[in-house]
mmCIF file of C-alpha atoms and ligand atoms in Angstrom:
data_model
loop_
_atom_site.group_PDB
_atom_site.id
_atom_site.type_symbol
_atom_site.label_atom_id
_atom_site.label_comp_id
_atom_site.label_asym_id
_atom_site.label_seq_id
_atom_site.Cartn_x
_atom_site.Cartn_y
_atom_site.Cartn_z
ATOM 1 C CA MET A 187 -9.003 -31.614 29.104
ATOM 2 C CA LYS A 188 -7.540 -34.419 31.022
ATOM 3 C CA ALA A 189 -5.080 -34.614 34.020
ATOM 4 C CA PHE A 190 -4.161 -37.153 36.794
ATOM 5 C CA ILE A 191 -4.809 -36.718 40.596
ATOM 6 C CA ASP A 192 -3.239 -39.251 42.876
ATOM 7 C CA LEU A 193 -6.007 -39.744 45.445
ATOM 8 C CA ALA A 194 -3.686 -40.752 47.954
ATOM 9 C CA ASN A 195 -1.764 -37.908 48.401
ATOM 10 C CA GLY A 196 -3.445 -35.259 46.010
ATOM 11 C CA ASN A 197 -0.460 -34.934 43.559
ATOM 12 C CA ILE A 198 -1.729 -33.542 40.300
ATOM 13 C CA SER A 199 0.006 -34.188 37.037
ATOM 14 C CA GLY A 200 -0.881 -32.513 33.682
ATOM 15 C CA ASP A 201 -0.807 -29.113 32.977
ATOM 16 C CA VAL A 202 0.036 -28.079 36.446
ATOM 17 C CA SER A 203 1.641 -24.952 38.152
ATOM 18 C CA GLU A 204 2.832 -24.711 41.733
ATOM 19 C CA SER A 205 3.470 -21.928 43.977
ATOM 20 C CA VAL A 206 5.344 -22.218 47.438
ATOM 21 C CA ARG A 207 4.999 -20.042 50.619
ATOM 22 C CA LYS A 208 7.917 -20.124 52.923
ATOM 23 C CA LEU A 209 7.831 -18.560 56.453
ATOM 24 C CA LYS A 210 9.381 -15.409 55.157
ATOM 25 C CA ASP A 211 6.419 -14.920 53.033
ATOM 26 C CA LEU A 212 4.009 -15.168 56.226
ATOM 27 C CA LYS A 213 5.539 -12.302 58.061
ATOM 28 C CA GLY A 214 3.013 -11.118 60.676
ATOM 29 C CA ILE A 215 0.370 -13.902 60.170
ATOM 30 C CA PHE A 216 1.506 -15.695 63.568
ATOM 31 C CA ALA A 217 1.145 -14.000 67.078
ATOM 32 C CA ASP A 218 4.776 -15.222 68.544
ATOM 33 C CA GLU A 219 7.132 -13.053 66.675
ATOM 34 C CA ALA A 220 9.858 -14.051 68.781
ATOM 35 C CA ALA A 221 9.120 -17.793 68.198
ATOM 36 C CA PHE A 222 8.926 -16.636 64.349
ATOM 37 C CA ALA A 223 12.153 -14.727 64.321
ATOM 38 C CA ALA A 224 13.967 -17.526 65.593
ATOM 39 C CA MET A 225 13.018 -19.768 63.050
ATOM 40 C CA ASP A 226 14.558 -20.564 59.514
ATOM 41 C CA PRO A 227 12.736 -18.059 57.210
ATOM 42 C CA GLU A 228 13.332 -20.391 54.008
ATOM 43 C CA THR A 229 11.080 -23.069 55.815
ATOM 44 C CA VAL A 230 8.398 -23.962 53.575
ATOM 45 C CA ALA A 231 5.183 -23.577 55.150
ATOM 46 C CA TYR A 232 2.605 -24.688 52.413
ATOM 47 C CA ARG A 233 2.689 -25.239 48.751
ATOM 48 C CA VAL A 234 -0.310 -25.130 45.794
ATOM 49 C CA GLN A 235 -0.536 -27.028 42.880
ATOM 50 C CA MET A 236 -2.737 -25.941 40.521
ATOM 51 C CA HIS A 237 -4.251 -27.717 37.312
ATOM 52 C CA ASP A 238 -4.312 -24.851 34.694
ATOM 53 C CA ALA A 239 -7.488 -25.561 33.046
ATOM 54 C CA GLU A 240 -8.291 -21.746 32.803
ATOM 55 C CA LYS A 241 -6.546 -18.575 33.128
ATOM 56 C CA ASN A 242 -7.424 -17.039 36.528
ATOM 57 C CA GLY A 243 -9.943 -14.293 35.878
ATOM 58 C CA VAL A 244 -11.757 -15.913 33.242
ATOM 59 C CA GLU A 245 -15.818 -15.474 33.795
ATOM 60 C CA GLY A 246 -17.412 -18.835 34.420
ATOM 61 C CA GLY A 247 -14.502 -21.164 34.409
ATOM 62 C CA LEU A 248 -13.529 -23.668 37.174
ATOM 63 C CA LEU A 249 -9.824 -24.284 39.021
ATOM 64 C CA PHE A 250 -8.926 -27.045 40.911
ATOM 65 C CA GLY A 251 -5.716 -27.100 42.864
ATOM 66 C CA THR A 252 -4.223 -29.043 45.902
ATOM 67 C CA SER A 253 -2.977 -27.322 48.917
ATOM 68 C CA TYR A 254 -0.146 -28.981 50.868
ATOM 69 C CA VAL A 255 0.561 -27.398 54.437
ATOM 70 C CA MET A 256 3.452 -28.612 56.162
ATOM 71 C CA PRO A 257 3.265 -29.985 59.828
ATOM 72 C CA GLY A 258 5.107 -27.546 62.260
ATOM 73 C CA LYS A 259 4.002 -24.555 64.708
ATOM 74 C CA VAL A 260 5.369 -21.107 65.209
ATOM 75 C CA GLY A 261 5.282 -21.066 69.021
ATOM 76 C CA ASP A 262 1.819 -22.749 70.032
ATOM 77 C CA GLU A 263 0.551 -21.741 66.807
ATOM 78 C CA TYR A 264 0.287 -24.436 64.028
ATOM 79 C CA PHE A 265 1.486 -23.617 60.285
ATOM 80 C CA MET A 266 -1.398 -22.214 58.348
ATOM 81 C CA THR A 267 -2.099 -20.328 55.134
ATOM 82 C CA LYS A 268 -2.614 -16.452 54.749
ATOM 83 C CA GLY A 269 -6.333 -16.767 54.180
ATOM 84 C CA HIS A 270 -8.264 -15.099 51.941
ATOM 85 C CA TYR A 271 -11.718 -13.614 51.156
ATOM 86 C CA HIS A 272 -12.883 -13.888 47.531
ATOM 87 C CA ALA A 273 -12.770 -10.572 45.815
ATOM 88 C CA LYS A 274 -16.181 -11.266 44.369
ATOM 89 C CA ARG A 275 -17.578 -12.058 47.761
ATOM 90 C CA ASP A 276 -20.735 -13.775 46.338
ATOM 91 C CA THR A 277 -18.897 -16.901 45.454
ATOM 92 C CA ALA A 278 -18.404 -20.217 47.333
ATOM 93 C CA GLU A 279 -15.738 -22.868 47.149
ATOM 94 C CA TYR A 280 -15.185 -26.696 48.080
ATOM 95 C CA TYR A 281 -12.291 -28.098 49.783
ATOM 96 C CA PHE A 282 -11.837 -31.765 50.844
ATOM 97 C CA CYS A 283 -9.127 -33.371 52.805
ATOM 98 C CA ILE A 284 -7.126 -35.920 50.968
ATOM 99 C CA SER A 285 -4.598 -36.913 53.817
ATOM 100 C CA GLY A 286 -3.262 -35.639 57.003
ATOM 101 C CA LYS A 287 -4.856 -33.851 59.821
ATOM 102 C CA GLY A 288 -6.113 -30.311 60.141
ATOM 103 C CA ALA A 289 -8.530 -27.619 60.094
ATOM 104 C CA LEU A 290 -10.403 -25.066 58.222
ATOM 105 C CA ILE A 291 -10.704 -21.789 60.034
ATOM 106 C CA LEU A 292 -13.691 -19.641 58.734
ATOM 107 C CA MET A 293 -14.749 -16.343 59.390
ATOM 108 C CA ARG A 294 -17.932 -14.089 58.319
ATOM 109 C CA GLU A 295 -17.630 -10.461 57.566
ATOM 110 C CA ASP A 296 -18.795 -9.587 61.052
ATOM 111 C CA GLY A 297 -15.895 -11.310 62.479
ATOM 112 C CA THR A 298 -18.087 -14.619 63.546
ATOM 113 C CA CYS A 299 -15.048 -17.187 63.559
ATOM 114 C CA TRP A 300 -15.331 -21.054 63.544
ATOM 115 C CA MET A 301 -13.494 -23.995 62.320
ATOM 116 C CA GLU A 302 -14.287 -27.477 60.956
ATOM 117 C CA GLU A 303 -12.015 -30.386 61.858
ATOM 118 C CA MET A 304 -10.271 -31.983 58.649
ATOM 119 C CA GLU A 305 -9.174 -35.567 58.168
ATOM 120 C CA ARG A 306 -9.053 -37.790 55.138
ATOM 121 C CA GLY A 307 -12.599 -37.679 53.282
ATOM 122 C CA THR A 308 -13.957 -34.783 55.176
ATOM 123 C CA LEU A 309 -15.954 -32.483 52.462
ATOM 124 C CA HIS A 310 -16.083 -28.626 53.483
ATOM 125 C CA TYR A 311 -18.565 -26.304 51.595
ATOM 126 C CA ILE A 312 -17.013 -22.601 52.106
ATOM 127 C CA GLU A 313 -20.026 -20.453 51.736
ATOM 128 C CA LYS A 314 -20.271 -17.082 50.009
ATOM 129 C CA SER A 315 -18.624 -14.375 51.710
ATOM 130 C CA VAL A 316 -16.523 -16.462 54.354
ATOM 131 C CA ALA A 317 -12.678 -16.089 54.494
ATOM 132 C CA HIS A 318 -11.041 -19.172 54.835
ATOM 133 C CA ARG A 319 -7.496 -20.389 55.896
ATOM 134 C CA LEU A 320 -6.099 -24.134 56.557
ATOM 135 C CA ALA A 321 -3.924 -25.359 59.410
ATOM 136 C CA ASN A 322 -2.137 -28.504 59.926
ATOM 137 C CA THR A 323 -2.624 -29.681 63.308
ATOM 138 C CA GLY A 324 -0.818 -33.150 62.774
ATOM 139 C CA ASP A 325 2.584 -34.746 62.177
ATOM 140 C CA GLU A 326 2.180 -35.158 58.525
ATOM 141 C CA VAL A 327 1.425 -33.223 55.354
ATOM 142 C CA LEU A 328 -2.047 -31.788 55.050
ATOM 143 C CA ALA A 329 -3.323 -32.134 51.647
ATOM 144 C CA VAL A 330 -6.445 -30.387 50.715
ATOM 145 C CA GLY A 331 -8.455 -30.606 47.310
ATOM 146 C CA CYS A 332 -9.823 -27.372 46.316
ATOM 147 C CA ILE A 333 -12.374 -26.360 43.816
ATOM 148 C CA TRP A 334 -13.230 -22.681 43.012
ATOM 149 C CA GLY A 335 -14.658 -20.397 40.237
ATOM 150 C CA SER A 336 -11.952 -18.884 37.692
ATOM 151 C CA ASP A 337 -13.410 -15.567 38.186
ATOM 152 C CA ILE A 338 -13.585 -15.031 41.689
ATOM 153 C CA GLY A 339 -10.346 -13.251 42.732
ATOM 154 C CA HIS A 340 -8.441 -13.370 45.890
ATOM 155 C CA ASP A 341 -8.703 -10.884 48.350
ATOM 156 C CA TYR A 342 -5.673 -11.401 50.621
ATOM 157 C CA GLU A 343 -5.126 -7.650 51.643
ATOM 158 C CA THR A 344 -8.301 -7.854 54.021
ATOM 159 C CA ILE A 345 -6.996 -10.701 55.985
ATOM 160 C CA ALA A 346 -3.267 -9.112 56.061
ATOM 161 C CA LYS A 347 -4.650 -6.073 57.528
ATOM 162 C CA TYR A 348 -7.235 -7.053 60.065
ATOM 163 C CA GLY A 349 -6.384 -10.927 60.330
ATOM 164 C CA PHE A 350 -8.730 -13.247 61.831
ATOM 165 C CA THR A 351 -10.497 -12.879 65.115
ATOM 166 C CA LYS A 352 -9.425 -16.084 66.354
ATOM 167 C CA ARG A 353 -6.251 -17.975 66.347
ATOM 168 C CA LEU A 354 -5.907 -22.213 66.303
ATOM 169 C CA LYS A 355 -3.190 -22.890 68.860
ATOM 170 C CA GLU A 356 -2.011 -26.249 70.582
ATOM 171 C CA ILE A 357 -3.214 -25.616 73.994
ATOM 172 C CA ASP A 358 -2.893 -28.732 76.495
ATOM 173 C CA GLY A 359 -1.746 -30.831 73.641
ATOM 174 C CA LYS A 360 -5.131 -30.314 71.607
ATOM 175 C CA PRO A 361 -5.871 -27.687 69.021
ATOM 176 C CA GLN A 362 -8.255 -24.990 70.086
ATOM 177 C CA LEU A 363 -9.631 -21.796 68.601
ATOM 178 C CA VAL A 364 -9.052 -19.091 70.899
HETATM 179 MN MN1 LIG B 591 -10.910 -19.576 48.248
#
């Protein structure tokens, strides 16, 4: 099953589906609620393009997608994805940065939280049982390629309820995980 990916910007063409997340879909994930309330809720924070090679949930298959996180901040916190664990905790994932600058924020179930900086060409192996979220720390779109198993499932609820133990903020002009 063949498709096409533009390696300059991550754009996939072929059998592709797309989802968009606006600020109004991200209520509660940013610390600065006043800054959030002052922003246009229709602002696009990120979108995800998926190559539909396999149906979600199929055992043993793979899925490929490109995530695009827009540049921007809510207060001093960078635009970021909701973040998730895999419902099947015993599953890993690859991310790689195609363009832009950003951070992959990672957290183990014991709350240990760290980040890996992303720029064009960085390759990130997300180990089993590690929650993950993307943030755009630059001025351009952050495009990230993702490869995961079609049977892993996504647990957004645990993050929605408890969040990550650290936040990525711009402090003294630099991204810092605090
Ligand atoms: Mn994942």
